[in-house]
Amino acid sequence: MSRNSITFIKFIRSLSTEARTIKVERIADELLNLNRFERHDFTVLWRLKMGLDRYGAPVAGPGPLGPSLSGPAAADATAASAEKTAFDIKLEKYDSAAKIKIIKEVRSFTDLGLKEAKDLVEKVPCVLKKGLTKEEANPIIDKLKELGATVVLE
């Protein structure tokens, strides 16, 4: 464990029950009520937002918690962090004649019901799916474009 992790754990242990906020307690309760798939989705999202790579090593950047780099090392680190790995599929517009087919397609790659998928498609421009790799997103985008939708990868 790193020194920062140990310090953080000691800090958390030193907090009394009274010092914990209702918000934190509510979040903890909600996390405990997640099913297995929701827990997996949460951990993936959490790791992305915390800047962790696949194996859990933190991505260090300049600032109080990470070392600052200069020279060629800084250019390499900036180039590596600029490369995007998670993409969102955004529906820009669609052909009104193909609306039903597009709703069915949206339902096929999301866990939405008919009403939710219809509402989502009708509020264009909107993000249909978040956090996909390019390999996962390309077949979906191709299918939606075949149906008459204008879709972008963000």
mmCIF file of C-alpha atoms in Angstrom:
data_model
loop_
_atom_site.group_PDB
_atom_site.id
_atom_site.type_symbol
_atom_site.label_atom_id
_atom_site.label_comp_id
_atom_site.label_asym_id
_atom_site.label_seq_id
_atom_site.Cartn_x
_atom_site.Cartn_y
_atom_site.Cartn_z
ATOM 1 C CA MET A 1 0.000 0.000 0.000
ATOM 2 C CA SER A 2 1.159 3.494 -0.670
ATOM 3 C CA ARG A 3 1.752 6.031 2.057
ATOM 4 C CA ASN A 4 -1.247 8.097 0.916
ATOM 5 C CA SER A 5 -3.518 5.034 1.120
ATOM 6 C CA ILE A 6 -2.396 4.225 4.649
ATOM 7 C CA THR A 7 -2.891 7.841 5.728
ATOM 8 C CA PHE A 8 -6.370 7.867 4.209
ATOM 9 C CA ILE A 9 -7.316 4.603 5.959
ATOM 10 C CA LYS A 10 -6.082 5.965 9.297
ATOM 11 C CA PHE A 11 -8.110 9.125 8.730
ATOM 12 C CA ILE A 12 -11.286 7.173 7.960
ATOM 13 C CA ARG A 13 -10.824 4.958 11.018
ATOM 14 C CA SER A 14 -10.346 8.011 13.219
ATOM 15 C CA LEU A 15 -13.709 9.468 12.246
ATOM 16 C CA SER A 16 -16.451 8.899 14.759
ATOM 17 C CA THR A 17 -19.906 7.701 13.775
ATOM 18 C CA GLU A 18 -21.266 11.189 14.429
ATOM 19 C CA ALA A 19 -18.862 12.715 11.904
ATOM 20 C CA ARG A 20 -20.185 10.588 9.032
ATOM 21 C CA THR A 21 -22.754 12.409 7.004
ATOM 22 C CA ILE A 22 -26.189 11.160 6.094
ATOM 23 C CA LYS A 23 -25.211 11.385 2.445
ATOM 24 C CA VAL A 24 -22.308 8.967 2.875
ATOM 25 C CA GLU A 25 -24.495 6.542 4.813
ATOM 26 C CA ARG A 26 -27.148 6.684 2.070
ATOM 27 C CA ILE A 27 -24.553 6.029 -0.633
ATOM 28 C CA ALA A 28 -23.165 3.071 1.325
ATOM 29 C CA ASP A 29 -26.670 1.619 1.722
ATOM 30 C CA GLU A 30 -27.343 1.990 -1.999
ATOM 31 C CA LEU A 31 -24.057 0.279 -2.875
ATOM 32 C CA LEU A 32 -24.922 -2.633 -0.617
ATOM 33 C CA ASN A 33 -28.273 -3.053 -2.394
ATOM 34 C CA LEU A 34 -26.761 -3.382 -5.892
ATOM 35 C CA ASN A 35 -26.974 -6.716 -7.670
ATOM 36 C CA ARG A 36 -23.907 -8.409 -9.136
ATOM 37 C CA PHE A 37 -24.162 -6.744 -12.559
ATOM 38 C CA GLU A 38 -24.801 -3.290 -11.122
ATOM 39 C CA ARG A 39 -21.772 -3.709 -8.813
ATOM 40 C CA HIS A 40 -19.622 -4.587 -11.822
ATOM 41 C CA ASP A 41 -20.876 -1.559 -13.775
ATOM 42 C CA PHE A 42 -20.266 0.640 -10.743
ATOM 43 C CA THR A 43 -16.701 -0.585 -10.261
ATOM 44 C CA VAL A 44 -15.879 -0.020 -13.939
ATOM 45 C CA LEU A 45 -17.305 3.498 -13.819
ATOM 46 C CA TRP A 46 -15.581 4.253 -10.501
ATOM 47 C CA ARG A 47 -12.201 3.105 -11.818
ATOM 48 C CA LEU A 48 -12.599 5.268 -14.934
ATOM 49 C CA LYS A 49 -13.536 8.333 -12.911
ATOM 50 C CA MET A 50 -10.658 7.766 -10.469
ATOM 51 C CA GLY A 51 -8.150 7.477 -13.312
ATOM 52 C CA LEU A 52 -7.220 3.869 -12.648
ATOM 53 C CA ASP A 53 -6.020 1.634 -15.421
ATOM 54 C CA ARG A 54 -7.102 -1.956 -15.925
ATOM 55 C CA TYR A 55 -4.760 -3.301 -13.263
ATOM 56 C CA GLY A 56 -5.481 -0.725 -10.598
ATOM 57 C CA ALA A 57 -2.362 1.431 -10.654
ATOM 58 C CA PRO A 58 -3.301 5.089 -10.286
ATOM 59 C CA VAL A 59 -2.525 7.362 -13.186
ATOM 60 C CA ALA A 60 -0.258 9.968 -11.615
ATOM 61 C CA GLY A 61 -0.401 13.514 -12.855
ATOM 62 C CA PRO A 62 0.949 16.832 -11.716
ATOM 63 C CA GLY A 63 -0.412 18.101 -8.447
ATOM 64 C CA PRO A 64 -0.196 17.387 -4.748
ATOM 65 C CA LEU A 65 -0.891 13.647 -5.085
ATOM 66 C CA GLY A 66 1.258 12.828 -8.098
ATOM 67 C CA PRO A 67 4.698 13.730 -9.330
ATOM 68 C CA SER A 68 5.120 16.475 -11.868
ATOM 69 C CA LEU A 69 7.079 15.636 -14.974
ATOM 70 C CA SER A 70 9.146 17.835 -17.223
ATOM 71 C CA GLY A 71 10.879 17.392 -20.539
ATOM 72 C CA PRO A 72 10.292 14.353 -22.768
ATOM 73 C CA ALA A 73 8.649 12.381 -19.959
ATOM 74 C CA ALA A 74 5.933 15.033 -19.671
ATOM 75 C CA ALA A 75 5.223 14.875 -23.419
ATOM 76 C CA ASP A 76 4.916 11.074 -23.276
ATOM 77 C CA ALA A 77 2.598 11.212 -20.259
ATOM 78 C CA THR A 78 0.422 13.873 -21.886
ATOM 79 C CA ALA A 79 0.134 11.858 -25.107
ATOM 80 C CA ALA A 80 -0.772 8.694 -23.193
ATOM 81 C CA SER A 81 -3.420 10.423 -21.098
ATOM 82 C CA ALA A 82 -4.892 12.188 -24.152
ATOM 83 C CA GLU A 83 -5.723 8.880 -25.828
ATOM 84 C CA LYS A 84 -9.370 8.187 -25.142
ATOM 85 C CA THR A 85 -10.480 4.632 -24.393
ATOM 86 C CA ALA A 86 -14.151 5.026 -23.376
ATOM 87 C CA PHE A 87 -16.608 6.473 -25.854
ATOM 88 C CA ASP A 88 -20.259 7.496 -25.865
ATOM 89 C CA ILE A 89 -22.715 6.876 -28.686
ATOM 90 C CA LYS A 90 -24.703 10.022 -29.379
ATOM 91 C CA LEU A 91 -27.806 10.105 -31.570
ATOM 92 C CA GLU A 92 -27.823 13.427 -33.432
ATOM 93 C CA LYS A 93 -30.912 12.972 -35.601
ATOM 94 C CA TYR A 94 -32.848 10.298 -37.434
ATOM 95 C CA ASP A 95 -35.205 9.734 -40.334
ATOM 96 C CA SER A 96 -38.752 9.849 -38.978
ATOM 97 C CA ALA A 97 -39.772 6.933 -41.222
ATOM 98 C CA ALA A 98 -37.238 4.718 -39.443
ATOM 99 C CA LYS A 99 -38.154 5.790 -35.906
ATOM 100 C CA ILE A 100 -39.663 2.429 -34.892
ATOM 101 C CA LYS A 101 -36.683 0.476 -36.237
ATOM 102 C CA ILE A 102 -34.288 2.787 -34.399
ATOM 103 C CA ILE A 103 -36.217 2.354 -31.134
ATOM 104 C CA LYS A 104 -36.031 -1.438 -31.543
ATOM 105 C CA GLU A 105 -32.308 -1.236 -32.201
ATOM 106 C CA VAL A 106 -31.760 0.988 -29.144
ATOM 107 C CA ARG A 107 -33.630 -1.571 -27.044
ATOM 108 C CA SER A 108 -31.391 -4.352 -28.386
ATOM 109 C CA PHE A 109 -28.158 -2.847 -27.007
ATOM 110 C CA THR A 110 -29.549 -1.213 -23.868
ATOM 111 C CA ASP A 111 -31.593 -2.579 -20.992
ATOM 112 C CA LEU A 112 -34.400 -0.113 -21.630
ATOM 113 C CA GLY A 113 -38.057 -0.952 -21.983
ATOM 114 C CA LEU A 114 -40.127 0.174 -24.931
ATOM 115 C CA LYS A 115 -41.328 3.414 -23.333
ATOM 116 C CA GLU A 116 -37.870 4.385 -22.039
ATOM 117 C CA ALA A 117 -36.242 3.675 -25.411
ATOM 118 C CA LYS A 118 -38.949 5.665 -27.212
ATOM 119 C CA ASP A 119 -38.526 8.627 -24.847
ATOM 120 C CA LEU A 120 -34.746 8.514 -25.272
ATOM 121 C CA VAL A 121 -34.898 8.429 -29.071
ATOM 122 C CA GLU A 122 -37.443 11.259 -29.164
ATOM 123 C CA LYS A 123 -35.238 13.650 -27.205
ATOM 124 C CA VAL A 124 -32.476 13.893 -29.803
ATOM 125 C CA PRO A 125 -29.664 14.848 -29.565
ATOM 126 C CA CYS A 126 -29.008 12.368 -26.769
ATOM 127 C CA VAL A 127 -26.400 9.901 -25.566
ATOM 128 C CA LEU A 128 -27.610 6.349 -26.142
ATOM 129 C CA LYS A 129 -24.808 4.407 -24.475
ATOM 130 C CA LYS A 130 -21.787 5.488 -22.422
ATOM 131 C CA GLY A 131 -18.366 4.045 -21.712
ATOM 132 C CA LEU A 132 -17.909 1.756 -24.720
ATOM 133 C CA THR A 133 -14.702 0.854 -26.485
ATOM 134 C CA LYS A 134 -14.399 1.594 -30.186
ATOM 135 C CA GLU A 135 -14.707 -2.107 -30.976
ATOM 136 C CA GLU A 136 -18.005 -2.314 -29.066
ATOM 137 C CA ALA A 137 -19.395 0.940 -30.446
ATOM 138 C CA ASN A 138 -18.644 0.542 -34.168
ATOM 139 C CA PRO A 139 -21.167 -2.261 -34.916
ATOM 140 C CA ILE A 140 -23.896 -0.332 -33.087
ATOM 141 C CA ILE A 141 -23.103 2.878 -34.974
ATOM 142 C CA ASP A 142 -23.047 1.043 -38.314
ATOM 143 C CA LYS A 143 -26.436 -0.557 -37.642
ATOM 144 C CA LEU A 144 -28.016 2.751 -36.613
ATOM 145 C CA LYS A 145 -26.595 4.485 -39.689
ATOM 146 C CA GLU A 146 -28.067 1.759 -41.895
ATOM 147 C CA LEU A 147 -31.457 2.510 -40.351
ATOM 148 C CA GLY A 148 -31.205 6.217 -41.217
ATOM 149 C CA ALA A 149 -29.845 7.734 -38.012
ATOM 150 C CA THR A 150 -27.042 10.253 -37.689
ATOM 151 C CA VAL A 151 -24.826 8.934 -34.910
ATOM 152 C CA VAL A 152 -21.481 10.189 -33.587
ATOM 153 C CA LEU A 153 -18.872 8.675 -31.313
ATOM 154 C CA GLU A 154 -17.810 11.067 -28.552
#
